PDB file of C-alpha atoms in Angstrom:
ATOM      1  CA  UNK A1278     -17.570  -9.270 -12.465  1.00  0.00           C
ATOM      2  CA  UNK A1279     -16.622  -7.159  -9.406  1.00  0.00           C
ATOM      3  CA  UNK A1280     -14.572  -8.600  -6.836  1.00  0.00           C
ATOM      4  CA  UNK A1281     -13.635  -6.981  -3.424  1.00  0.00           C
ATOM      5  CA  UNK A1282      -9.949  -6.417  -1.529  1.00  0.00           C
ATOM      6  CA  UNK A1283      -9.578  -5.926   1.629  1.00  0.00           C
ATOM      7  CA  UNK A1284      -7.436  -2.681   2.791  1.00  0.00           C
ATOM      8  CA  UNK A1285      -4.809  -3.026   5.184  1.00  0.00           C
ATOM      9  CA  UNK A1286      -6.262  -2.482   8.947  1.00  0.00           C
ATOM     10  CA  UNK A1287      -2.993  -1.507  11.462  1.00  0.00           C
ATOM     11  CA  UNK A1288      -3.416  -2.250  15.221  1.00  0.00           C
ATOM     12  CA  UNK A1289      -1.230  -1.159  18.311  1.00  0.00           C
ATOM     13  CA  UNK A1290       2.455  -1.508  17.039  1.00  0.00           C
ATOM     14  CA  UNK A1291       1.696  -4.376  14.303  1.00  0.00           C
ATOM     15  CA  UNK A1292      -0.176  -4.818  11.617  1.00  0.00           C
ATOM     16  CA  UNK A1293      -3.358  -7.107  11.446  1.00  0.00           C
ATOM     17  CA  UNK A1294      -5.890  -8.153   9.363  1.00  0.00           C
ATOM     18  CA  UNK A1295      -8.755  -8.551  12.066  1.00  0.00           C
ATOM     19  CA  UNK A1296     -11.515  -5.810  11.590  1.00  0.00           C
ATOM     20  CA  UNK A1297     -11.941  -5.849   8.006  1.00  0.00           C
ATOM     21  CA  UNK A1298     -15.229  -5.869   6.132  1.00  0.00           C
ATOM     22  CA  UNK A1299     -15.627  -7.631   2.775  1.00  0.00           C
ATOM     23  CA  UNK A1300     -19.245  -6.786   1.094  1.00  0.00           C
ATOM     24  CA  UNK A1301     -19.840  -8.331  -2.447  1.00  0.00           C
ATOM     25  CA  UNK A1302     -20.638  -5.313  -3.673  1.00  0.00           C
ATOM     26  CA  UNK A1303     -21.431  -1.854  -2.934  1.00  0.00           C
ATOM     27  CA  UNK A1304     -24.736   0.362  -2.761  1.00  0.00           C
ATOM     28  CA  UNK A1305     -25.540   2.158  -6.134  1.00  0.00           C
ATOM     29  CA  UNK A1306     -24.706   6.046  -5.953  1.00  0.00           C
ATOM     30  CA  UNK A1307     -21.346   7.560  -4.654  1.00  0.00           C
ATOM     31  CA  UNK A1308     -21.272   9.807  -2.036  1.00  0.00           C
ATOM     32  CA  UNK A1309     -17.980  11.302  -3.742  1.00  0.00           C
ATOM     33  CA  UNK A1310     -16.083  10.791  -6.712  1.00  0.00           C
ATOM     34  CA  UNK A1311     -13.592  12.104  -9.480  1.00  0.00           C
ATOM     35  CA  UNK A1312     -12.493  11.587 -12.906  1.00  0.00           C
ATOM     36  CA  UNK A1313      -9.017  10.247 -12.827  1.00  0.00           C
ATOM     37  CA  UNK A1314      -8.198  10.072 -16.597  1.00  0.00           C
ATOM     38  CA  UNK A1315      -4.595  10.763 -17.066  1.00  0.00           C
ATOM     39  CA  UNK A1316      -3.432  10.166 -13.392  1.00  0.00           C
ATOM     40  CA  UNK A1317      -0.072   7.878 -13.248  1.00  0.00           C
ATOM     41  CA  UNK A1318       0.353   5.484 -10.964  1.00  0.00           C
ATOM     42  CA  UNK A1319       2.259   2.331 -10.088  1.00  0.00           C
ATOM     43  CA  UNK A1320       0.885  -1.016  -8.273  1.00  0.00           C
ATOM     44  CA  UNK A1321       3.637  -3.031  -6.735  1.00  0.00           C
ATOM     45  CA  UNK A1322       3.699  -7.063  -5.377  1.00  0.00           C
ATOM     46  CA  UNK A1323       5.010  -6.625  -1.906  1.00  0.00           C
ATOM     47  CA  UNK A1324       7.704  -8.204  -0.062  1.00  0.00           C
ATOM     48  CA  UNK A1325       6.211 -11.120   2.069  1.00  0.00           C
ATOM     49  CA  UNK A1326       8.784 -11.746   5.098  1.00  0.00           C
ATOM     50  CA  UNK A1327       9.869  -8.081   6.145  1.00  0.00           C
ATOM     51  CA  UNK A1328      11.561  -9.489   9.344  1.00  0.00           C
ATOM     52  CA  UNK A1329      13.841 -11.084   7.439  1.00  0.00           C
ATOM     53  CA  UNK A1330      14.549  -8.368   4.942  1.00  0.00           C
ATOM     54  CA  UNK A1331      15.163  -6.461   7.833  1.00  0.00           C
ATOM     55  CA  UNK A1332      17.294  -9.019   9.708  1.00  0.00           C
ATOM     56  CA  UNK A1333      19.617  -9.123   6.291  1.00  0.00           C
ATOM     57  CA  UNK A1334      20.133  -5.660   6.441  1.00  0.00           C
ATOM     58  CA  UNK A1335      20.989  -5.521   9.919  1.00  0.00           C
ATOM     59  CA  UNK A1336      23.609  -8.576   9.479  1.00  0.00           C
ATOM     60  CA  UNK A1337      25.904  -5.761   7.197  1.00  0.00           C
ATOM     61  CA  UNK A1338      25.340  -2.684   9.335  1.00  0.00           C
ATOM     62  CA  UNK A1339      27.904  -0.956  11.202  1.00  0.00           C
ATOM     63  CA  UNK A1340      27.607  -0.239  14.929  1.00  0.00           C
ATOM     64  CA  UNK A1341      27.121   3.531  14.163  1.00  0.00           C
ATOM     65  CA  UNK A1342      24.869   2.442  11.716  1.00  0.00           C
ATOM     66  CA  UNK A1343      22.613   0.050  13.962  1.00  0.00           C
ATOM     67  CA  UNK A1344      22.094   2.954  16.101  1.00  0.00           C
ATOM     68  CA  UNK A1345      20.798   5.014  13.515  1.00  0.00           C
ATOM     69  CA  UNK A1346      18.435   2.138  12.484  1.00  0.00           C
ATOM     70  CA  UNK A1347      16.743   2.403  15.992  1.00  0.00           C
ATOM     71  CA  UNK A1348      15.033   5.268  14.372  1.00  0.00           C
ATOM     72  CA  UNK A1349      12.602   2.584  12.584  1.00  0.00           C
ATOM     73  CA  UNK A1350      10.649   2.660  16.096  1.00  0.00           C
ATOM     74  CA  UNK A1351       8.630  -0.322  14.724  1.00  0.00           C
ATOM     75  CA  UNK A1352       8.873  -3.357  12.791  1.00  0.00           C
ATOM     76  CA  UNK A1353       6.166  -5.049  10.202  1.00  0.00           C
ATOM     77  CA  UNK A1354       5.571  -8.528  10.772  1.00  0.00           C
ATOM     78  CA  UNK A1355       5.517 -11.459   8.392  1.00  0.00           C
ATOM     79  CA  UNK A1356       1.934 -10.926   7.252  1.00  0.00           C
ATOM     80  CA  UNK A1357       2.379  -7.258   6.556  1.00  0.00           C
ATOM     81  CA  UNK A1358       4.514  -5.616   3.713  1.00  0.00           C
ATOM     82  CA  UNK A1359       5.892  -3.101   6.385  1.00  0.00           C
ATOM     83  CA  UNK A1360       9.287  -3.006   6.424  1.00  0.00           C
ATOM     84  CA  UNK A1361       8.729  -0.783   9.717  1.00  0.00           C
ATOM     85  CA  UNK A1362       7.473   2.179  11.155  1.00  0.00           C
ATOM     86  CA  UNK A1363       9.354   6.013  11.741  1.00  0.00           C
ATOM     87  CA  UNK A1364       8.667   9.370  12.990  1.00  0.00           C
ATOM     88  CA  UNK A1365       7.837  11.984  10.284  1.00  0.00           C
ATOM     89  CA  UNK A1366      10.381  14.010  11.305  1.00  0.00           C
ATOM     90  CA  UNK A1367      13.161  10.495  10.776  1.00  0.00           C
ATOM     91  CA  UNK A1368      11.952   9.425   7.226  1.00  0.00           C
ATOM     92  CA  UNK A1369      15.256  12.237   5.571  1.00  0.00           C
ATOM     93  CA  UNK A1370      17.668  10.429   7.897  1.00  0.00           C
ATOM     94  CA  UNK A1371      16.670   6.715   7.316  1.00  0.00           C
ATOM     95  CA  UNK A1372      16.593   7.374   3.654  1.00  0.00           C
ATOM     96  CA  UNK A1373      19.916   8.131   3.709  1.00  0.00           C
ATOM     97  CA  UNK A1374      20.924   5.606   5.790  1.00  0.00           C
ATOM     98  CA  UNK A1375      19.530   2.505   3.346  1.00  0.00           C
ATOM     99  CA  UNK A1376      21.292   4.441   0.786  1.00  0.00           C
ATOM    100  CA  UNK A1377      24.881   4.131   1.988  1.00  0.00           C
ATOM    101  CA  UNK A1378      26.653   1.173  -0.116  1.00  0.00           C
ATOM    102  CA  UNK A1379      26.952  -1.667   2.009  1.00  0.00           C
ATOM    103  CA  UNK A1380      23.051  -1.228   3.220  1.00  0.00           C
ATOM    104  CA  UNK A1381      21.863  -0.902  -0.326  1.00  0.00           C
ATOM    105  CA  UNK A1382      24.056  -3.564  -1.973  1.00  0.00           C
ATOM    106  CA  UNK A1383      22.117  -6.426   0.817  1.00  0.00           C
ATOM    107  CA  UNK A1384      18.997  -4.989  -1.026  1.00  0.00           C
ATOM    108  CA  UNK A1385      17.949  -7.642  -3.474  1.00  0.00           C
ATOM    109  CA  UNK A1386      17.570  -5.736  -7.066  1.00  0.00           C
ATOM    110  CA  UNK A1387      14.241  -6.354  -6.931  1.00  0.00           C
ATOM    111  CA  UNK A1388      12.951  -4.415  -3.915  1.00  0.00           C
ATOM    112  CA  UNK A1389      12.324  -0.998  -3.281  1.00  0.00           C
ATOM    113  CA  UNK A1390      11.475   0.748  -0.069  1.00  0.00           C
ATOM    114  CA  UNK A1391       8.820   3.683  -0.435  1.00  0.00           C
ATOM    115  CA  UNK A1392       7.461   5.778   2.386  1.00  0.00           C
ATOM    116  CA  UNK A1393       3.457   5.487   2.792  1.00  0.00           C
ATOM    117  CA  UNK A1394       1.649   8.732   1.963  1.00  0.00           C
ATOM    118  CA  UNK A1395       0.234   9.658   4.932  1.00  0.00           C
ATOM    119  CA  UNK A1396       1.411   8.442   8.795  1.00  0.00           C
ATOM    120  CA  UNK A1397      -0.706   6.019  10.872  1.00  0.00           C
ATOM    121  CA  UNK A1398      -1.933   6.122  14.445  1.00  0.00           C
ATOM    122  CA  UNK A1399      -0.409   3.338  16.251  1.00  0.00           C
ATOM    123  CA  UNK A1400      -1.865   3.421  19.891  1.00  0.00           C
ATOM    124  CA  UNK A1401      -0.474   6.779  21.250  1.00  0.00           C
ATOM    125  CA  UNK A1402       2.280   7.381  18.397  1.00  0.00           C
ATOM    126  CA  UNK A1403       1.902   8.848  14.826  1.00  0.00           C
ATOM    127  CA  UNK A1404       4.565   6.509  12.744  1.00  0.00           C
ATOM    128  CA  UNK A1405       5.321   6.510   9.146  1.00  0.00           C
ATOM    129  CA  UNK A1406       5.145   3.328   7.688  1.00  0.00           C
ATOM    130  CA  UNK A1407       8.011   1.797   5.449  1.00  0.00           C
ATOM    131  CA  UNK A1408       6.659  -0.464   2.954  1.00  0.00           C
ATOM    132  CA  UNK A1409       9.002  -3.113   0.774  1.00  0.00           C
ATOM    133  CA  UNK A1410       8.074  -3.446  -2.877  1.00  0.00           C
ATOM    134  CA  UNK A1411       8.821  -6.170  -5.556  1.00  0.00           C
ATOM    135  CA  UNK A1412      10.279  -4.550  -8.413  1.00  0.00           C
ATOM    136  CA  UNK A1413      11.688  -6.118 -11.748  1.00  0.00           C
ATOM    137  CA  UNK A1414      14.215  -4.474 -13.900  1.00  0.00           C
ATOM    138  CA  UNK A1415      13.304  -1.578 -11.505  1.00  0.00           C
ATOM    139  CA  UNK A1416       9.703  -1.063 -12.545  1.00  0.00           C
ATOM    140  CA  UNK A1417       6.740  -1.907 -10.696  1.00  0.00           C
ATOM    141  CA  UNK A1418       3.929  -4.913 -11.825  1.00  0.00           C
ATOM    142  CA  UNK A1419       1.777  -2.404 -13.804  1.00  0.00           C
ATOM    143  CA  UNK A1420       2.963   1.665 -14.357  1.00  0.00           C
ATOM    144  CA  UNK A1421       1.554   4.129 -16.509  1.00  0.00           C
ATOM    145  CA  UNK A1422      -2.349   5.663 -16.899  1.00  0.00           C
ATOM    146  CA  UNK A1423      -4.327   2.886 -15.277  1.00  0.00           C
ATOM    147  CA  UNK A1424      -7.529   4.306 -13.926  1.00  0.00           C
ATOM    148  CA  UNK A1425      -9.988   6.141 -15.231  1.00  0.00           C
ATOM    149  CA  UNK A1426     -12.332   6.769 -12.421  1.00  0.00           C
ATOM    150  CA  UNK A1427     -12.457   6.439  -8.276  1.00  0.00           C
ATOM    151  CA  UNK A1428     -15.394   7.152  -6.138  1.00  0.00           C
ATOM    152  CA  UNK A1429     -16.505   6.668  -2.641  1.00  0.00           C
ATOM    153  CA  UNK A1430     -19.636   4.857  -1.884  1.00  0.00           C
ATOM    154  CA  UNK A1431     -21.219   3.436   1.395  1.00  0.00           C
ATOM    155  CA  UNK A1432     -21.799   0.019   1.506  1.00  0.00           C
ATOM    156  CA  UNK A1433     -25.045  -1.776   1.774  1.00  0.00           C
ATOM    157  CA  UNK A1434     -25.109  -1.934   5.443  1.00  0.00           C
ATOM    158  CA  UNK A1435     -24.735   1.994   5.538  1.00  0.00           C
ATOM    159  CA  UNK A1436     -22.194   1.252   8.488  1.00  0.00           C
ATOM    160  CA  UNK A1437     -18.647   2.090   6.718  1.00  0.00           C
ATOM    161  CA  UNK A1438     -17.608   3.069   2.699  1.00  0.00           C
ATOM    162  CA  UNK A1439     -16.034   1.065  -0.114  1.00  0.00           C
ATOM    163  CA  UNK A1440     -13.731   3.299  -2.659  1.00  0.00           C
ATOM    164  CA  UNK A1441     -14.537   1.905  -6.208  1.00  0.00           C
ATOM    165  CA  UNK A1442     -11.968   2.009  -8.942  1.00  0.00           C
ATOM    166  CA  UNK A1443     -12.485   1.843 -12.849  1.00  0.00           C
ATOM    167  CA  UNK A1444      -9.268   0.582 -14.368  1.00  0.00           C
ATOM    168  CA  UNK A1445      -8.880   1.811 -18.204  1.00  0.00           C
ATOM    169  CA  UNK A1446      -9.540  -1.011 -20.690  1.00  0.00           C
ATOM    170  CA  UNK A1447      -5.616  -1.713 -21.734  1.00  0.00           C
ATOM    171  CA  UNK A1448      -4.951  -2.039 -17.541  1.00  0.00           C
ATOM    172  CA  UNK A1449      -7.972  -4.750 -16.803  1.00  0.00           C
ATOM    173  CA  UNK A1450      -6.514  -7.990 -17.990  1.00  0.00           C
ATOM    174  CA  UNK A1451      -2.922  -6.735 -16.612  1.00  0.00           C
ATOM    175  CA  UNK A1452      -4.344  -6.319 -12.839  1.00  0.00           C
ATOM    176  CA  UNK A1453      -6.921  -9.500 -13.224  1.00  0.00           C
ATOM    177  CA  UNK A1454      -3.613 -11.545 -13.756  1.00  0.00           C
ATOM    178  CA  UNK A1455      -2.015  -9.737 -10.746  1.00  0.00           C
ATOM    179  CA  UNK A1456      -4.937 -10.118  -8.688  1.00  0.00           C
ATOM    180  CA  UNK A1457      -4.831 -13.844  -9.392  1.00  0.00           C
ATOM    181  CA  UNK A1458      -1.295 -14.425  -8.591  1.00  0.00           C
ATOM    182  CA  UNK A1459      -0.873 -12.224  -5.234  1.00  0.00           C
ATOM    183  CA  UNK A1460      -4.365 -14.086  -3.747  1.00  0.00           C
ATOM    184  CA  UNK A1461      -4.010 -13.431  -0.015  1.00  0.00           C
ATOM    185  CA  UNK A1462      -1.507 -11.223  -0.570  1.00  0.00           C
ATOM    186  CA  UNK A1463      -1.113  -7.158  -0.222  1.00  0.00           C
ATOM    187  CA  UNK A1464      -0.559  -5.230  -3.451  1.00  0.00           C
ATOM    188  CA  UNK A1465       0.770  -1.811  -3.025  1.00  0.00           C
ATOM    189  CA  UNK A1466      -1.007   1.589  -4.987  1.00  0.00           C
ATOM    190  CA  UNK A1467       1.810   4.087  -5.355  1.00  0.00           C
ATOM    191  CA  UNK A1468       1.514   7.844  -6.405  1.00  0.00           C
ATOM    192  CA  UNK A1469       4.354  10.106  -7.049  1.00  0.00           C
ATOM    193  CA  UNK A1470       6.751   7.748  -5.327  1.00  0.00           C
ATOM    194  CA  UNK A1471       4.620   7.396  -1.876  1.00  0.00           C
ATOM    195  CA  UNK A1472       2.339   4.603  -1.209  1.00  0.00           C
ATOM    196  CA  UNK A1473      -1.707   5.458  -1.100  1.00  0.00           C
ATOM    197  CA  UNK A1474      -2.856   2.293   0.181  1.00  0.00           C
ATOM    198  CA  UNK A1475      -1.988  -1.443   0.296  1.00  0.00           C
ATOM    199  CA  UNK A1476      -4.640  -3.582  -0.122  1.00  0.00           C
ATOM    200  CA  UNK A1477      -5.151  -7.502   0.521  1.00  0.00           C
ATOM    201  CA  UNK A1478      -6.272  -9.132  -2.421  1.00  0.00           C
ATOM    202  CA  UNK A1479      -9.022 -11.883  -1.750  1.00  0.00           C
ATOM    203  CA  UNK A1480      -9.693 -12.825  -5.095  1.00  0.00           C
ATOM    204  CA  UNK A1481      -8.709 -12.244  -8.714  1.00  0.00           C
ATOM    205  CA  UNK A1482     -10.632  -8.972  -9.973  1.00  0.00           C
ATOM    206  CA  UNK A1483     -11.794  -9.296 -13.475  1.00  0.00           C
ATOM    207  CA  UNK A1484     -13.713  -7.046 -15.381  1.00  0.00           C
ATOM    208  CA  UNK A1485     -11.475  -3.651 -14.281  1.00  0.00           C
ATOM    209  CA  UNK A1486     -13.994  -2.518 -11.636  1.00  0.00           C
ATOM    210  CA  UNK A1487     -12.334  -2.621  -8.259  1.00  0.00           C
ATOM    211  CA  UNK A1488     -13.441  -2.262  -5.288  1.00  0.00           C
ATOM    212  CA  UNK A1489     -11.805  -1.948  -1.622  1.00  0.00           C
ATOM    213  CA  UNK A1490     -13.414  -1.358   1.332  1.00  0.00           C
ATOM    214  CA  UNK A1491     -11.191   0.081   4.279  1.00  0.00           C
ATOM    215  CA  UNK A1492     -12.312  -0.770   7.667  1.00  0.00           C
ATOM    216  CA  UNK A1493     -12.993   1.612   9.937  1.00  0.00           C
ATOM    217  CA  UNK A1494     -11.550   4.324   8.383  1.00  0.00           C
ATOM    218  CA  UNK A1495     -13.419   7.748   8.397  1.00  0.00           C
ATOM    219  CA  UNK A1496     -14.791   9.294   5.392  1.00  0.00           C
ATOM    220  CA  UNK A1497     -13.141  11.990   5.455  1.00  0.00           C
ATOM    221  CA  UNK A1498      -9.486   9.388   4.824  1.00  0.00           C
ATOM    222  CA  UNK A1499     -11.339   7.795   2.087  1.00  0.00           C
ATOM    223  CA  UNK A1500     -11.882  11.065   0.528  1.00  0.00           C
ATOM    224  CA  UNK A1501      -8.573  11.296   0.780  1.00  0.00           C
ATOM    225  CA  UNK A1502      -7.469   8.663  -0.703  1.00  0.00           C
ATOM    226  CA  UNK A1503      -9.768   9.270  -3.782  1.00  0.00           C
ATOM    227  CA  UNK A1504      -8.362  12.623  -4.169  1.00  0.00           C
ATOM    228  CA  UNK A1505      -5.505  10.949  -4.419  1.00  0.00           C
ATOM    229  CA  UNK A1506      -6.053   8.377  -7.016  1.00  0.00           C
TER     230      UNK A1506
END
């Protein structure tokens, strides 16, 4: 059975679900696609209340320290796994910064902040997002070769494109039970240590044939992101 998840749609300075399309399925025939046999990757649960990751960080930090935080221009909010939101050019500096000791020890164990692959447009700015991942032991829900195949296809309406994603067979029954536990919830897709895209799962997805369709983004992003994958 194919199910559907609905990707992460980011509005003015916040981050909102409005917007998104959810199709059962998608038209027959890709209008791009790739083998991805061999490609590593990492899927992640996502923190749910950034504010408050955010606030406990903040309740440690220095005065110096607080200042340098301003850099994260943006906060998430408590539907969105976004920790926050940076200029490219501040991502070195507020690494470094969650890295001094008394920062990172307020850092449950079991998080992990990771940088977003690409920046967003959030009304007149262009802001990297922060995202905060649940970890466990320090590795992510599921790791390793996982897909086999993306592609990009336009859905039925012809107004907008779905990326479909062909787990391997050892991955499907792993990501049906993470689908099924993190319903309503964003999962995170993570390449080389940056985040490709951060779905909202709206049902468990059996059978290892995923697809996600991303709003309003433009082909040419979606092509993206399957390069990517």
């Amino acid at each position: 059975m194919r199910s559907v998840m609905s990707f992460l749609c980011v509005a003015a300075m916040a981050v909102a679900c409005s917007g998104n399309r959810v199709a059962d399925r998608t038209q027959e025939g890709s209008v791009y696609e790739r083998d991805c046999t061999g490609r590593a990757l990492a899927i992640y649960e996502t923190v749910e209340d950034t504010p408050s990751l955010v606030a406990r960080v903040g309740s440690v930090m220095t005065k110096d320290q607080l200042l340098r935080l301003e850099q994260l221009v943006a906060q998430g909010s408590v539907t969105s796994a976004v920790l926050g939101y940076a200029n490219v050019g501040d991502t070195a500096a507020l690494n470094r910064l969650m890295a001094e000791p008394n920062i990172a020890g307020v850092l449950d164990r079991d998080v992990r902040l990771l940088w977003a692959a690409e920046p967003e447009t959030l009304g007149t700015a262009t802001l990297m997002p922060l995202y905060a991942l649940k970890v466990s032991d320090g590795t992510a829900a599921m790791e390793g070769r996982l897909i086999t195949h993306a592609a990009l296809t336009r859905v039925e309406s012809g107004d907008g494109f779905a990326i479909e994603v062909t787990l391997t067979d050892a991955a499907t029954d792993d990501f049906a039970k993470l689908t099924r536990e993190n319903i309503g919830r964003q999962i995170a897709v993570a390449i080389d240590g940056k985040v490709v895209m951060a779905p909202f799962v709206q049902s468990e997805v059996t059978g290892g044939h995923i697809s996600i369709t991303p709003g309003a983004m433009t082909e040419e992003r979606c092509r993206e992101i399957v390069d990517r994958l």
